[in-house]
Tab-separated table of N, CA and C in Angstrom:
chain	number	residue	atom	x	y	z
A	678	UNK	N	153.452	20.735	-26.520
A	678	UNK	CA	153.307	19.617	-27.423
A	678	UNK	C	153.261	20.170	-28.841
A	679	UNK	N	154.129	19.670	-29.843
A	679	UNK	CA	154.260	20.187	-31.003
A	679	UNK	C	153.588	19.493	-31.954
A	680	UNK	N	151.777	19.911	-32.657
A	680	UNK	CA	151.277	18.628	-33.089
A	680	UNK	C	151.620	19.222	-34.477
A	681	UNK	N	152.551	19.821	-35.661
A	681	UNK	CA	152.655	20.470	-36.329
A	681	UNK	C	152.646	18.895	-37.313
A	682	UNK	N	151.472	19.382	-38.575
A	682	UNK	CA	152.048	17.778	-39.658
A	682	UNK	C	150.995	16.781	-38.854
A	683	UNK	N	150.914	16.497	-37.993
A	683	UNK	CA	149.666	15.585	-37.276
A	683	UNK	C	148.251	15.774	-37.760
A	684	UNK	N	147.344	15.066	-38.080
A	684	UNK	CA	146.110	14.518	-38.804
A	684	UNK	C	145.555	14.382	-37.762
A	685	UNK	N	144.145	14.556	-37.833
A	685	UNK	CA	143.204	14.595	-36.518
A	685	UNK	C	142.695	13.331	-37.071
A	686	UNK	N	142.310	12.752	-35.810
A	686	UNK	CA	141.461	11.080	-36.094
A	686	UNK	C	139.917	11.554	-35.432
A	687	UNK	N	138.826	10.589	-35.635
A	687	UNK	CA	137.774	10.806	-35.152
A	687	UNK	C	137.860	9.395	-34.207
A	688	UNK	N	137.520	9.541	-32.715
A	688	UNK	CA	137.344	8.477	-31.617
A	688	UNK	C	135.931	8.505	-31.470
A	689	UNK	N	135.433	6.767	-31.519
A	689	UNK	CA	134.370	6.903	-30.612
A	689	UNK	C	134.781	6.427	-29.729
A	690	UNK	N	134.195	6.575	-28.019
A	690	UNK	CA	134.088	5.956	-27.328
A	690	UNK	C	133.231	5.204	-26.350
A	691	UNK	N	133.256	3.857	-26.618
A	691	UNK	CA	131.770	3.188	-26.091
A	691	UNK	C	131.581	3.042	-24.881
A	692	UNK	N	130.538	3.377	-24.062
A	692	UNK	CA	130.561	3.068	-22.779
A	692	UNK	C	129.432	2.567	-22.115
A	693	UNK	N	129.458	1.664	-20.691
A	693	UNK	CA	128.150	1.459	-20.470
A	693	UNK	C	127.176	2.519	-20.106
A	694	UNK	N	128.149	3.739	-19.668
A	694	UNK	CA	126.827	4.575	-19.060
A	694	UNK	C	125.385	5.193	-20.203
A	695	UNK	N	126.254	5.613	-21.014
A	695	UNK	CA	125.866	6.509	-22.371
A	695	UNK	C	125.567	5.666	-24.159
A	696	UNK	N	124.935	6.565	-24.531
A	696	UNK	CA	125.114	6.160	-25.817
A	696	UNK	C	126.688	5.872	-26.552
A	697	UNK	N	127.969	6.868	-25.762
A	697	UNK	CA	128.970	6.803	-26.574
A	697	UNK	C	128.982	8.416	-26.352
A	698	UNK	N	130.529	8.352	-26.494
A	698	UNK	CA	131.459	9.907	-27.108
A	698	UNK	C	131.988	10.261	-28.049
A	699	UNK	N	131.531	11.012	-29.181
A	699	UNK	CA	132.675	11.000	-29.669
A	699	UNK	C	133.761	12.417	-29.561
A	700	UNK	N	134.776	12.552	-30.375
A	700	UNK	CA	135.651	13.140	-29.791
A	700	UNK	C	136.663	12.975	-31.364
A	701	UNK	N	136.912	14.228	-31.500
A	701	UNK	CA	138.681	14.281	-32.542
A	701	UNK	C	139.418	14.949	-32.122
A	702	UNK	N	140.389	13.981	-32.473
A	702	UNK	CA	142.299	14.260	-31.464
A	702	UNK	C	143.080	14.119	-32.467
A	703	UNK	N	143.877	14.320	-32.026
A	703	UNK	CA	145.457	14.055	-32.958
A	703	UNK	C	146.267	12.225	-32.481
A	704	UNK	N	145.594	11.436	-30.869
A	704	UNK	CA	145.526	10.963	-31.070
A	704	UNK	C	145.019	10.317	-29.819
A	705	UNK	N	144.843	8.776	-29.412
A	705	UNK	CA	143.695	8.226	-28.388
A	705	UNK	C	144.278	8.768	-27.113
A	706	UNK	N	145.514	9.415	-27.073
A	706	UNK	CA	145.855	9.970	-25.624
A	706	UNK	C	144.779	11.318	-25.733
A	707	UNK	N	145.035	11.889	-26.928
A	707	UNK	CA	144.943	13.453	-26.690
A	707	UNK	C	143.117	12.976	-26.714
A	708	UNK	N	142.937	12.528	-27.205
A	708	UNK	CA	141.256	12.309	-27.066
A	708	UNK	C	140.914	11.887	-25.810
A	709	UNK	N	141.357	11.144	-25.607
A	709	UNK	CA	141.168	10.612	-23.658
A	709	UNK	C	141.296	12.177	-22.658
A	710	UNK	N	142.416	12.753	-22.924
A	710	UNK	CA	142.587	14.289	-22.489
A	710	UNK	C	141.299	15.321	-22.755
A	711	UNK	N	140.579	15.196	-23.655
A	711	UNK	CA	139.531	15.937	-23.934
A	711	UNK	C	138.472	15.227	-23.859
A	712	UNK	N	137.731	14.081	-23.601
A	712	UNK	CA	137.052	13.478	-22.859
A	712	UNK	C	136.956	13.562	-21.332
A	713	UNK	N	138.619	13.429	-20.729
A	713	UNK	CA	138.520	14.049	-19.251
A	713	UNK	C	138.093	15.194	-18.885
A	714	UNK	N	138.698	16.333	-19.435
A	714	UNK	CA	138.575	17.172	-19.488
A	714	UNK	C	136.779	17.986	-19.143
A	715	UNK	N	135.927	17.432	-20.174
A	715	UNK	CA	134.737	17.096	-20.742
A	715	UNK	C	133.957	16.260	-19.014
A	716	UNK	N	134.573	15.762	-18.859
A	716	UNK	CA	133.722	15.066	-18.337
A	716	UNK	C	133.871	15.392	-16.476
A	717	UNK	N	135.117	16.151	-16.136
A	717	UNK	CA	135.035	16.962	-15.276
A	717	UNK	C	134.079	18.034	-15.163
A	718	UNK	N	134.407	18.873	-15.956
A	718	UNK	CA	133.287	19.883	-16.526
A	718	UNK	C	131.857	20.372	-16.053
A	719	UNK	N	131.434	18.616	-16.612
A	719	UNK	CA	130.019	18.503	-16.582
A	719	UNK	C	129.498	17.386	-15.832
A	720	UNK	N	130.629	17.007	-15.117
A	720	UNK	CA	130.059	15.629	-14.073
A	720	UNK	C	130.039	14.392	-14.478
A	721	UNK	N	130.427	14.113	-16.129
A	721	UNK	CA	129.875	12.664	-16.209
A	721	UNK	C	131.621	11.957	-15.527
A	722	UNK	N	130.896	10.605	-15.232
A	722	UNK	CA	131.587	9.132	-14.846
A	722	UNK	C	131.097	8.348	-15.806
A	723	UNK	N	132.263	7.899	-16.567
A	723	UNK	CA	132.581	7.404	-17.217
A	723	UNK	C	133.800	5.465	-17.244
A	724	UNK	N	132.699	4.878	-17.943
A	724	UNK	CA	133.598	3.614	-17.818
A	724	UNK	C	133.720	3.315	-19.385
A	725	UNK	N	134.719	3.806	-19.770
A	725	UNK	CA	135.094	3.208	-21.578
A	725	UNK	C	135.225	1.910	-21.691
A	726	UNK	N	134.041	1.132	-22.377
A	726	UNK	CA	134.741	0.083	-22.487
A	726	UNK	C	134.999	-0.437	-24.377
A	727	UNK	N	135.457	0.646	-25.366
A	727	UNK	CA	136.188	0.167	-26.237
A	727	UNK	C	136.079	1.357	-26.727
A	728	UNK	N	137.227	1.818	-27.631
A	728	UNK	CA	137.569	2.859	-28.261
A	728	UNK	C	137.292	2.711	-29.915
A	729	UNK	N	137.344	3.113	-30.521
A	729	UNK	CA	137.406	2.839	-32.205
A	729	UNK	C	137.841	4.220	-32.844
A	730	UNK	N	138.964	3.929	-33.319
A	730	UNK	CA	139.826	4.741	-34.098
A	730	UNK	C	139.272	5.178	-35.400
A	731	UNK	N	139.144	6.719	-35.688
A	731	UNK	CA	138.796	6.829	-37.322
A	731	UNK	C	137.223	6.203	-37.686
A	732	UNK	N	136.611	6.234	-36.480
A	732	UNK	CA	134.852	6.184	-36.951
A	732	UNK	C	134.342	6.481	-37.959
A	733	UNK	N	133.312	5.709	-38.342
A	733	UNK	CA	132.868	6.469	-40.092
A	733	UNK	C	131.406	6.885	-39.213
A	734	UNK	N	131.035	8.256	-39.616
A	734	UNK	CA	129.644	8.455	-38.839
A	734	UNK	C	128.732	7.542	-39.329
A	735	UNK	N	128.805	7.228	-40.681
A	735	UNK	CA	127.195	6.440	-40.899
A	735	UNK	C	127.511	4.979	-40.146
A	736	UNK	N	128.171	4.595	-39.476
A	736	UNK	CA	128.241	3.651	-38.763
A	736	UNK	C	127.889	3.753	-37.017
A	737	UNK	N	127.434	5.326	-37.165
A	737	UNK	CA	126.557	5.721	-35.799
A	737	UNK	C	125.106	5.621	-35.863
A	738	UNK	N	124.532	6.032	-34.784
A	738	UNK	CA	123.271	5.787	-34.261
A	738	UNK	C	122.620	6.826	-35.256
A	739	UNK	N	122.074	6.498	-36.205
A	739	UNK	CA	121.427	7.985	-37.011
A	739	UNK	C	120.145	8.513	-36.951
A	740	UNK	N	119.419	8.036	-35.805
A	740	UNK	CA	118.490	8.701	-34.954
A	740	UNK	C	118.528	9.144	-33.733
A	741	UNK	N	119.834	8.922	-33.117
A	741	UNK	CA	120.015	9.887	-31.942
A	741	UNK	C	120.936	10.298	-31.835
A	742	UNK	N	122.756	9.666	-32.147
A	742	UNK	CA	123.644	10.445	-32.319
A	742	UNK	C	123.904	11.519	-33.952
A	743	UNK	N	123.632	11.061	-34.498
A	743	UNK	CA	124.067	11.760	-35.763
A	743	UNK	C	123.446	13.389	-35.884
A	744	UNK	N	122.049	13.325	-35.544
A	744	UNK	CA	121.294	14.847	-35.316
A	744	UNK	C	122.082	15.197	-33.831
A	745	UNK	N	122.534	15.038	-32.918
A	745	UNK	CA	122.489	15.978	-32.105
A	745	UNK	C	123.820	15.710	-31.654
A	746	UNK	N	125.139	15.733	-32.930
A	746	UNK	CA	126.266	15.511	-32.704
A	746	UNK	C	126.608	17.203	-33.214
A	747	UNK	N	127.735	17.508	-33.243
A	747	UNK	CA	128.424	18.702	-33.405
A	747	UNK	C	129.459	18.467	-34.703
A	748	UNK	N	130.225	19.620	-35.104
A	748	UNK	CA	131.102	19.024	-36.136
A	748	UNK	C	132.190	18.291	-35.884
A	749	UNK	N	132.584	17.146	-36.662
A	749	UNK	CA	133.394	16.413	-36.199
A	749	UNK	C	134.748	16.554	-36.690
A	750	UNK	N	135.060	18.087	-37.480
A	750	UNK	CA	136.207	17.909	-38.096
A	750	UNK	C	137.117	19.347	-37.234
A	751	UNK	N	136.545	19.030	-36.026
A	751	UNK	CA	137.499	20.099	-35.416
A	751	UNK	C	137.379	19.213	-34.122
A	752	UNK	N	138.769	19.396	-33.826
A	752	UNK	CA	139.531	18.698	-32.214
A	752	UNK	C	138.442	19.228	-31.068
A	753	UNK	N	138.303	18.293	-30.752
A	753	UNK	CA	137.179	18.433	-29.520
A	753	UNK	C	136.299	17.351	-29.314
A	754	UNK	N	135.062	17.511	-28.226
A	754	UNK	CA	133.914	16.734	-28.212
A	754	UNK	C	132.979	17.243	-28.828
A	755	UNK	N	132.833	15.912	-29.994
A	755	UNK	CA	131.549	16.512	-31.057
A	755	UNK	C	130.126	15.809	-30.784
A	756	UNK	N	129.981	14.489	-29.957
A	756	UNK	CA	129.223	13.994	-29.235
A	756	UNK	C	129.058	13.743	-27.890
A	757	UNK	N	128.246	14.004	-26.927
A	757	UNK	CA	127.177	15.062	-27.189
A	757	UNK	C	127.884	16.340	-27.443
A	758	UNK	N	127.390	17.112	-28.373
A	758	UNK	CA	127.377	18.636	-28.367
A	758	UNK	C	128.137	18.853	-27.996
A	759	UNK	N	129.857	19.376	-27.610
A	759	UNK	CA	130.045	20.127	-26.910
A	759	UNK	C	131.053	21.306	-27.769
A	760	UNK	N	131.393	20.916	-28.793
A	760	UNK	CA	132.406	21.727	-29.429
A	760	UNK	C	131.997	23.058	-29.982
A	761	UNK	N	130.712	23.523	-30.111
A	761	UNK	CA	129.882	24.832	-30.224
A	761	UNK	C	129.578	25.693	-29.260
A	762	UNK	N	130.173	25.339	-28.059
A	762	UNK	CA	129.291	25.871	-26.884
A	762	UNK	C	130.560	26.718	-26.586
């Protein structure tokens, strides 16, 4: 896959199990791909039920996601934690 020139977006994704994922891709496929990915991994089951493109963080939870999120400007899962590990 040639993402050369492609802009990373920030995804949240809402779900009933969890607080939410978030996740930056190049785009809601490749984020869905690293959410799976993610969620093999470490066991979670997962039911998305809405995506949101280009999240602004202060429009997150800023007492439980915002402290114990990861950086969000590199491709990966930055909520929970996983892009440091």
């Amino acid at each position: 896959m040639d993402l050369t020139g492609q802009l990373l977006h920030r995804y949240w994704f809402k779900t009933r199990e969890h607080l939410g994922f978030g996740v930056t891709a190049y785009s809601v496929e490749d984020a869905r791909e690293l959410i799976g990915a993610a969620s093999r991994r470490v066991g979670w089951r997962l039911e998305v039920i809405e995506i949101i493109e280009d999240v602004d963080i202060r429009d997150l939870d800023q007492n439980r996601v915002v402290p114990n999120m990861g950086p969000p400007n590199f491709r990966d899962v930055w909520f929970p934690n996983l892009n440091l590990s």
